[in-house]
PDB file of C-alpha atoms in Angstrom:
ATOM      1  CA  MET A   1     -39.692  16.241  31.445  1.00 52.00           C
ATOM      2  CA  THR A   2     -39.858  18.397  28.383  1.00 56.00           C
ATOM      3  CA  ILE A   3     -37.114  20.665  27.210  1.00 58.00           C
ATOM      4  CA  GLY A   4     -38.322  23.895  25.771  1.00 59.00           C
ATOM      5  CA  LEU A   5     -36.915  25.662  22.762  1.00 53.00           C
ATOM      6  CA  ASN A   6     -35.446  28.374  25.000  1.00 60.00           C
ATOM      7  CA  ASN A   7     -33.559  25.744  27.018  1.00 58.00           C
ATOM      8  CA  ILE A   8     -32.039  24.257  23.851  1.00 54.00           C
ATOM      9  CA  LYS A   9     -30.983  27.725  22.670  1.00 55.00           C
ATOM     10  CA  SER A  10     -29.285  28.484  25.984  1.00 58.00           C
ATOM     11  CA  ILE A  11     -27.467  25.126  25.994  1.00 55.00           C
ATOM     12  CA  LEU A  12     -26.197  25.675  22.436  1.00 51.00           C
ATOM     13  CA  THR A  13     -25.167  29.258  23.238  1.00 55.00           C
ATOM     14  CA  ALA A  14     -23.244  28.065  26.304  1.00 53.00           C
ATOM     15  CA  LEU A  15     -21.564  25.332  24.264  1.00 49.00           C
ATOM     16  CA  PHE A  16     -20.404  27.754  21.556  1.00 51.00           C
ATOM     17  CA  LEU A  17     -18.935  30.150  24.137  1.00 51.00           C
ATOM     18  CA  THR A  18     -16.970  27.567  26.116  1.00 53.00           C
ATOM     19  CA  PRO A  19     -13.574  25.928  25.596  1.00 51.00           C
ATOM     20  CA  GLY A  20     -15.526  22.712  25.016  1.00 49.00           C
ATOM     21  CA  TRP A  21     -16.634  24.061  21.644  1.00 43.00           C
ATOM     22  CA  ALA A  22     -13.034  24.648  20.635  1.00 44.00           C
ATOM     23  CA  LEU A  23     -12.113  21.091  21.626  1.00 42.00           C
ATOM     24  CA  PHE A  24     -15.154  19.676  19.787  1.00 43.00           C
ATOM     25  CA  SER A  25     -14.249  21.672  16.656  1.00 43.00           C
ATOM     26  CA  PHE A  26     -10.626  20.516  16.792  1.00 42.00           C
ATOM     27  CA  ILE A  27     -11.566  16.844  17.175  1.00 42.00           C
ATOM     28  CA  PHE A  28     -14.154  17.050  14.378  1.00 41.00           C
ATOM     29  CA  ALA A  29     -11.679  18.748  12.017  1.00 42.00           C
ATOM     30  CA  SER A  30      -8.928  16.237  12.883  1.00 41.00           C
ATOM     31  CA  CYS A  31     -11.115  13.236  12.218  1.00 43.00           C
ATOM     32  CA  SER A  32     -12.155  14.550   8.828  1.00 42.00           C
ATOM     33  CA  GLN A  33      -8.531  14.479   7.581  1.00 47.00           C
ATOM     34  CA  ILE A  34      -8.111  11.056   5.943  1.00 54.00           C
ATOM     35  CA  SER A  35      -4.667  10.154   4.711  1.00 64.00           C
ATOM     36  CA  PRO A  36      -4.499   9.042   1.084  1.00 77.00           C
ATOM     37  CA  VAL A  37      -1.989   6.330   2.110  1.00 80.00           C
ATOM     38  CA  ARG A  38      -3.942   3.176   2.889  1.00 81.00           C
ATOM     39  CA  TYR A  39      -1.034   0.715   3.190  1.00 85.00           C
ATOM     40  CA  ALA A  40       2.723   1.054   3.623  1.00 88.00           C
ATOM     41  CA  ASP A  41       5.251  -1.647   4.474  1.00 92.00           C
ATOM     42  CA  PHE A  42       9.036  -1.782   4.188  1.00 94.00           C
ATOM     43  CA  LYS A  43      11.490  -4.678   4.251  1.00 94.00           C
ATOM     44  CA  ASP A  44      15.022  -4.087   5.497  1.00 94.00           C
ATOM     45  CA  VAL A  45      17.890  -4.933   3.161  1.00 93.00           C
ATOM     46  CA  GLU A  46      21.068  -6.337   4.671  1.00 89.00           C
ATOM     47  CA  TYR A  47      24.174  -4.157   4.814  1.00 86.00           C
ATOM     48  CA  GLY A  48      25.888  -5.756   1.799  1.00 88.00           C
ATOM     49  CA  GLY A  49      22.924  -5.144  -0.528  1.00 91.00           C
ATOM     50  CA  MET A  50      20.037  -7.102  -1.940  1.00 91.00           C
ATOM     51  CA  PRO A  51      20.970 -10.712  -2.619  1.00 90.00           C
ATOM     52  CA  GLN A  52      20.592 -11.300  -6.363  1.00 86.00           C
ATOM     53  CA  ASN A  53      17.048 -12.549  -7.163  1.00 81.00           C
ATOM     54  CA  TRP A  54      16.136 -12.722  -3.446  1.00 89.00           C
ATOM     55  CA  THR A  55      12.454 -11.809  -3.096  1.00 91.00           C
ATOM     56  CA  TYR A  56      10.833  -9.447  -0.616  1.00 93.00           C
ATOM     57  CA  ASP A  57       7.127 -10.247  -0.352  1.00 92.00           C
ATOM     58  CA  PHE A  58       4.324  -7.786   0.404  1.00 92.00           C
ATOM     59  CA  SER A  59       0.596  -8.387   0.871  1.00 88.00           C
ATOM     60  CA  PRO A  60      -0.806  -4.882   0.501  1.00 83.00           C
ATOM     61  CA  VAL A  61      -4.343  -4.899   1.795  1.00 75.00           C
ATOM     62  CA  PRO A  62      -5.905  -1.590   2.869  1.00 63.00           C
ATOM     63  CA  ALA A  63      -6.661  -1.269   6.580  1.00 62.00           C
ATOM     64  CA  ASP A  64     -10.385  -1.232   5.794  1.00 64.00           C
ATOM     65  CA  SER A  65     -11.003  -4.315   3.653  1.00 64.00           C
ATOM     66  CA  ALA A  66     -14.312  -2.870   2.394  1.00 67.00           C
ATOM     67  CA  GLU A  67     -12.246  -0.313   0.463  1.00 65.00           C
ATOM     68  CA  MET A  68     -10.930  -3.116  -1.755  1.00 64.00           C
ATOM     69  CA  LEU A  69     -14.315  -3.367  -3.446  1.00 64.00           C
ATOM     70  CA  THR A  70     -15.137   0.318  -3.763  1.00 74.00           C
ATOM     71  CA  LYS A  71     -11.912   2.322  -4.164  1.00 80.00           C
ATOM     72  CA  LYS A  72      -9.191   2.621  -6.800  1.00 86.00           C
ATOM     73  CA  PHE A  73      -5.554   2.623  -5.725  1.00 86.00           C
ATOM     74  CA  ASP A  74      -2.093   3.465  -6.989  1.00 89.00           C
ATOM     75  CA  ALA A  75       0.644   0.949  -6.153  1.00 89.00           C
ATOM     76  CA  ILE A  76       4.009   2.570  -5.440  1.00 92.00           C
ATOM     77  CA  ILE A  77       7.438   0.994  -4.980  1.00 94.00           C
ATOM     78  CA  VAL A  78       9.834   2.833  -2.632  1.00 94.00           C
ATOM     79  CA  VAL A  79      13.613   2.496  -2.236  1.00 95.00           C
ATOM     80  CA  ARG A  80      15.509   3.841   0.790  1.00 95.00           C
ATOM     81  CA  TYR A  81      19.233   4.214   0.184  1.00 95.00           C
ATOM     82  CA  THR A  82      22.453   5.947   1.224  1.00 94.00           C
ATOM     83  CA  ALA A  83      25.171   7.679  -0.784  1.00 91.00           C
ATOM     84  CA  ARG A  84      27.189   4.463  -0.350  1.00 91.00           C
ATOM     85  CA  CYS A  85      25.111   2.808  -3.087  1.00 92.00           C
ATOM     86  CA  PRO A  86      27.445   2.333  -6.104  1.00 93.00           C
ATOM     87  CA  SER A  87      24.679   2.297  -8.746  1.00 92.00           C
ATOM     88  CA  LYS A  88      23.115   5.471 -10.191  1.00 94.00           C
ATOM     89  CA  SER A  89      19.873   3.517 -10.551  1.00 94.00           C
ATOM     90  CA  VAL A  90      18.484   0.239  -9.292  1.00 94.00           C
ATOM     91  CA  ILE A  91      16.557  -2.309 -11.318  1.00 94.00           C
ATOM     92  CA  LEU A  92      13.736  -4.108  -9.538  1.00 94.00           C
ATOM     93  CA  ASN A  93      11.765  -7.077 -10.807  1.00 94.00           C
ATOM     94  CA  LEU A  94       8.171  -7.022  -9.599  1.00 93.00           C
ATOM     95  CA  GLU A  95       5.648  -9.851  -9.693  1.00 91.00           C
ATOM     96  CA  GLU A  96       2.021  -9.279  -8.791  1.00 89.00           C
ATOM     97  CA  PHE A  97      -0.092 -12.235  -7.704  1.00 88.00           C
ATOM     98  CA  SER A  98      -3.775 -12.605  -6.890  1.00 84.00           C
ATOM     99  CA  LEU A  99      -6.312 -15.387  -6.563  1.00 83.00           C
ATOM    100  CA  SER A 100      -8.103 -14.138  -9.680  1.00 79.00           C
ATOM    101  CA  HIS A 101      -5.075 -14.554 -12.008  1.00 75.00           C
ATOM    102  CA  SER A 102      -3.560 -17.920 -12.824  1.00 76.00           C
ATOM    103  CA  LYS A 103      -0.288 -16.313 -14.003  1.00 79.00           C
ATOM    104  CA  PRO A 104       1.504 -13.522 -12.138  1.00 77.00           C
ATOM    105  CA  ASP A 105       1.966 -10.151 -13.810  1.00 84.00           C
ATOM    106  CA  SER A 106       5.658  -9.313 -14.113  1.00 87.00           C
ATOM    107  CA  LEU A 107       7.289  -5.985 -14.744  1.00 89.00           C
ATOM    108  CA  GLN A 108      10.657  -4.375 -14.282  1.00 93.00           C
ATOM    109  CA  ALA A 109      11.182  -0.933 -12.769  1.00 92.00           C
ATOM    110  CA  SER A 110      14.336   1.129 -13.019  1.00 94.00           C
ATOM    111  CA  ILE A 111      14.527   3.738 -10.278  1.00 94.00           C
ATOM    112  CA  ARG A 112      17.135   6.485 -10.601  1.00 95.00           C
ATOM    113  CA  LEU A 113      18.881   7.188  -7.307  1.00 95.00           C
ATOM    114  CA  PHE A 114      21.564   9.754  -8.269  1.00 94.00           C
ATOM    115  CA  ASP A 115      21.917  12.543 -10.827  1.00 93.00           C
ATOM    116  CA  ASN A 116      24.854  12.731 -13.282  1.00 92.00           C
ATOM    117  CA  GLU A 117      27.029  14.492 -10.676  1.00 92.00           C
ATOM    118  CA  GLY A 118      26.380  11.755  -8.091  1.00 90.00           C
ATOM    119  CA  LYS A 119      23.950  13.792  -5.953  1.00 93.00           C
ATOM    120  CA  PRO A 120      21.076  11.729  -4.460  1.00 93.00           C
ATOM    121  CA  LEU A 121      17.760  12.481  -6.177  1.00 93.00           C
ATOM    122  CA  GLY A 122      15.532  11.412  -3.297  1.00 88.00           C
ATOM    123  CA  HIS A 123      14.202  13.279  -0.310  1.00 88.00           C
ATOM    124  CA  GLY A 124      16.126  12.529   2.832  1.00 87.00           C
ATOM    125  CA  SER A 125      18.081  13.419   5.896  1.00 83.00           C
ATOM    126  CA  TYR A 126      20.764  11.864   8.064  1.00 88.00           C
ATOM    127  CA  GLY A 127      22.267  10.348   4.926  1.00 89.00           C
ATOM    128  CA  VAL A 128      19.244   8.179   4.060  1.00 93.00           C
ATOM    129  CA  TYR A 129      17.222   9.042   0.953  1.00 95.00           C
ATOM    130  CA  GLU A 130      13.947   7.810  -0.473  1.00 95.00           C
ATOM    131  CA  MET A 131      12.837   7.459  -4.101  1.00 94.00           C
ATOM    132  CA  ALA A 132       9.430   6.217  -5.236  1.00 92.00           C
ATOM    133  CA  ASP A 133       7.921   5.086  -8.510  1.00 92.00           C
ATOM    134  CA  THR A 134       4.257   4.401  -9.230  1.00 90.00           C
ATOM    135  CA  ILE A 135       3.979   0.938 -10.745  1.00 89.00           C
ATOM    136  CA  ARG A 136       0.171   0.790 -11.164  1.00 87.00           C
ATOM    137  CA  ARG A 137      -2.481   3.522 -11.315  1.00 90.00           C
ATOM    138  CA  GLY A 138      -6.187   3.185 -10.688  1.00 88.00           C
ATOM    139  CA  ILE A 139      -6.276  -0.500  -9.773  1.00 84.00           C
ATOM    140  CA  SER A 140      -8.853  -2.393  -7.766  1.00 82.00           C
ATOM    141  CA  ILE A 141      -7.186  -4.669  -5.237  1.00 81.00           C
ATOM    142  CA  PRO A 142      -8.138  -8.266  -6.092  1.00 79.00           C
ATOM    143  CA  GLU A 143      -8.502 -10.959  -3.450  1.00 80.00           C
ATOM    144  CA  GLY A 144      -5.151 -12.438  -2.398  1.00 82.00           C
ATOM    145  CA  TYR A 145      -3.136  -9.590  -3.959  1.00 86.00           C
ATOM    146  CA  SER A 146       0.587  -9.644  -3.246  1.00 89.00           C
ATOM    147  CA  ILE A 147       3.749  -8.140  -4.725  1.00 91.00           C
ATOM    148  CA  SER A 148       7.210  -9.720  -4.766  1.00 93.00           C
ATOM    149  CA  VAL A 149      10.226  -7.463  -5.252  1.00 94.00           C
ATOM    150  CA  SER A 150      13.698  -8.639  -6.266  1.00 93.00           C
ATOM    151  CA  SER A 151      16.729  -7.288  -8.080  1.00 94.00           C
ATOM    152  CA  PRO A 152      18.605  -9.005 -10.920  1.00 94.00           C
ATOM    153  CA  LEU A 153      21.702  -6.910 -10.095  1.00 93.00           C
ATOM    154  CA  PRO A 154      24.705  -8.418  -8.324  1.00 92.00           C
ATOM    155  CA  MET A 155      24.539  -7.923  -4.550  1.00 93.00           C
ATOM    156  CA  ASN A 156      27.455  -5.460  -4.482  1.00 92.00           C
ATOM    157  CA  SER A 157      25.578  -3.189  -6.954  1.00 93.00           C
ATOM    158  CA  THR A 158      22.794  -2.707  -4.410  1.00 93.00           C
ATOM    159  CA  ALA A 159      24.982  -2.124  -1.360  1.00 94.00           C
ATOM    160  CA  GLY A 160      23.732   1.019   0.345  1.00 93.00           C
ATOM    161  CA  ILE A 161      20.070   0.209  -0.209  1.00 95.00           C
ATOM    162  CA  ASN A 162      18.553   0.089   3.272  1.00 94.00           C
ATOM    163  CA  ALA A 163      14.971  -0.952   2.500  1.00 95.00           C
ATOM    164  CA  VAL A 164      12.381  -1.530  -0.198  1.00 95.00           C
ATOM    165  CA  GLY A 165       8.706  -0.876   0.331  1.00 95.00           C
ATOM    166  CA  VAL A 166       5.260  -0.923  -1.182  1.00 93.00           C
ATOM    167  CA  VAL A 167       2.672   1.803  -0.648  1.00 91.00           C
ATOM    168  CA  LEU A 168      -1.007   1.858  -1.671  1.00 88.00           C
ATOM    169  CA  SER A 169      -2.669   5.237  -1.962  1.00 86.00           C
ATOM    170  CA  TYR A 170      -5.990   6.444  -3.251  1.00 82.00           C
ATOM    171  CA  THR A 171      -5.847   7.148  -6.973  1.00 81.00           C
ATOM    172  CA  GLY A 172      -5.597  10.858  -7.647  1.00 73.00           C
ATOM    173  CA  ALA A 173      -3.819  11.829  -4.422  1.00 61.00           C
ATOM    174  CA  GLU A 174      -1.418  14.722  -5.007  1.00 55.00           C
ATOM    175  CA  GLU A 175       2.018  13.221  -5.519  1.00 52.00           C
ATOM    176  CA  ASP A 176       3.993  15.738  -3.436  1.00 45.00           C
ATOM    177  CA  ASN A 177       1.455  15.657  -0.647  1.00 45.00           C
ATOM    178  CA  LEU A 178       1.328  11.861  -0.758  1.00 44.00           C
ATOM    179  CA  PHE A 179       5.102  11.469  -0.793  1.00 46.00           C
ATOM    180  CA  ASN A 180       5.460  13.634   2.290  1.00 45.00           C
ATOM    181  CA  ARG A 181       2.809  11.624   4.128  1.00 41.00           C
ATOM    182  CA  PHE A 182       4.711   8.346   3.975  1.00 41.00           C
ATOM    183  CA  ASN A 183       8.207   9.799   3.785  1.00 42.00           C
ATOM    184  CA  TYR A 184       9.819   9.806   7.203  1.00 39.00           C
ATOM    185  CA  PHE A 185      12.374  12.302   5.976  1.00 37.00           C
ATOM    186  CA  LYS A 186      10.535  15.541   5.289  1.00 38.00           C
ATOM    187  CA  LYS A 187      12.091  18.102   2.948  1.00 34.00           C
TER     188      LYS A 187
END
């Protein structure tokens, strides 16, 4: 059976004029929207705060492991907190490990939570706020990559912190757009 050119034209015309075309267009447009966030994980912090030097471990591997070899990522640390937190900022010790490095990379991040008047700086609702800080830009994810997060502060200084998290996003993603994609508390 051969299909003539006129038959193909009539099939395409019928497709474009039916609700099926609208559904096809919607599905195609939806699938082409790829989130810049490739990994996000959060660890709950107990009610009294982060135990001093207690580590929260993350193994941030993108959902598609082939991306590790071809894409560049930004690594972001996120703190979720309430107004009950007594500190205007929190200090976090971060250690990055991988199979390709014999010694871990260590750095310290200070994340401001409140302004000088005591108003939370993060986005939030229902009394829970979120602040983020980019700790690495444009990195390739090495094999066995992991991040450990701890705080040198006394436990009572971190009371009111609900969770800490690590997010990997494509390098160059718009910061506001990115923040709203993994922030559960929209502006």
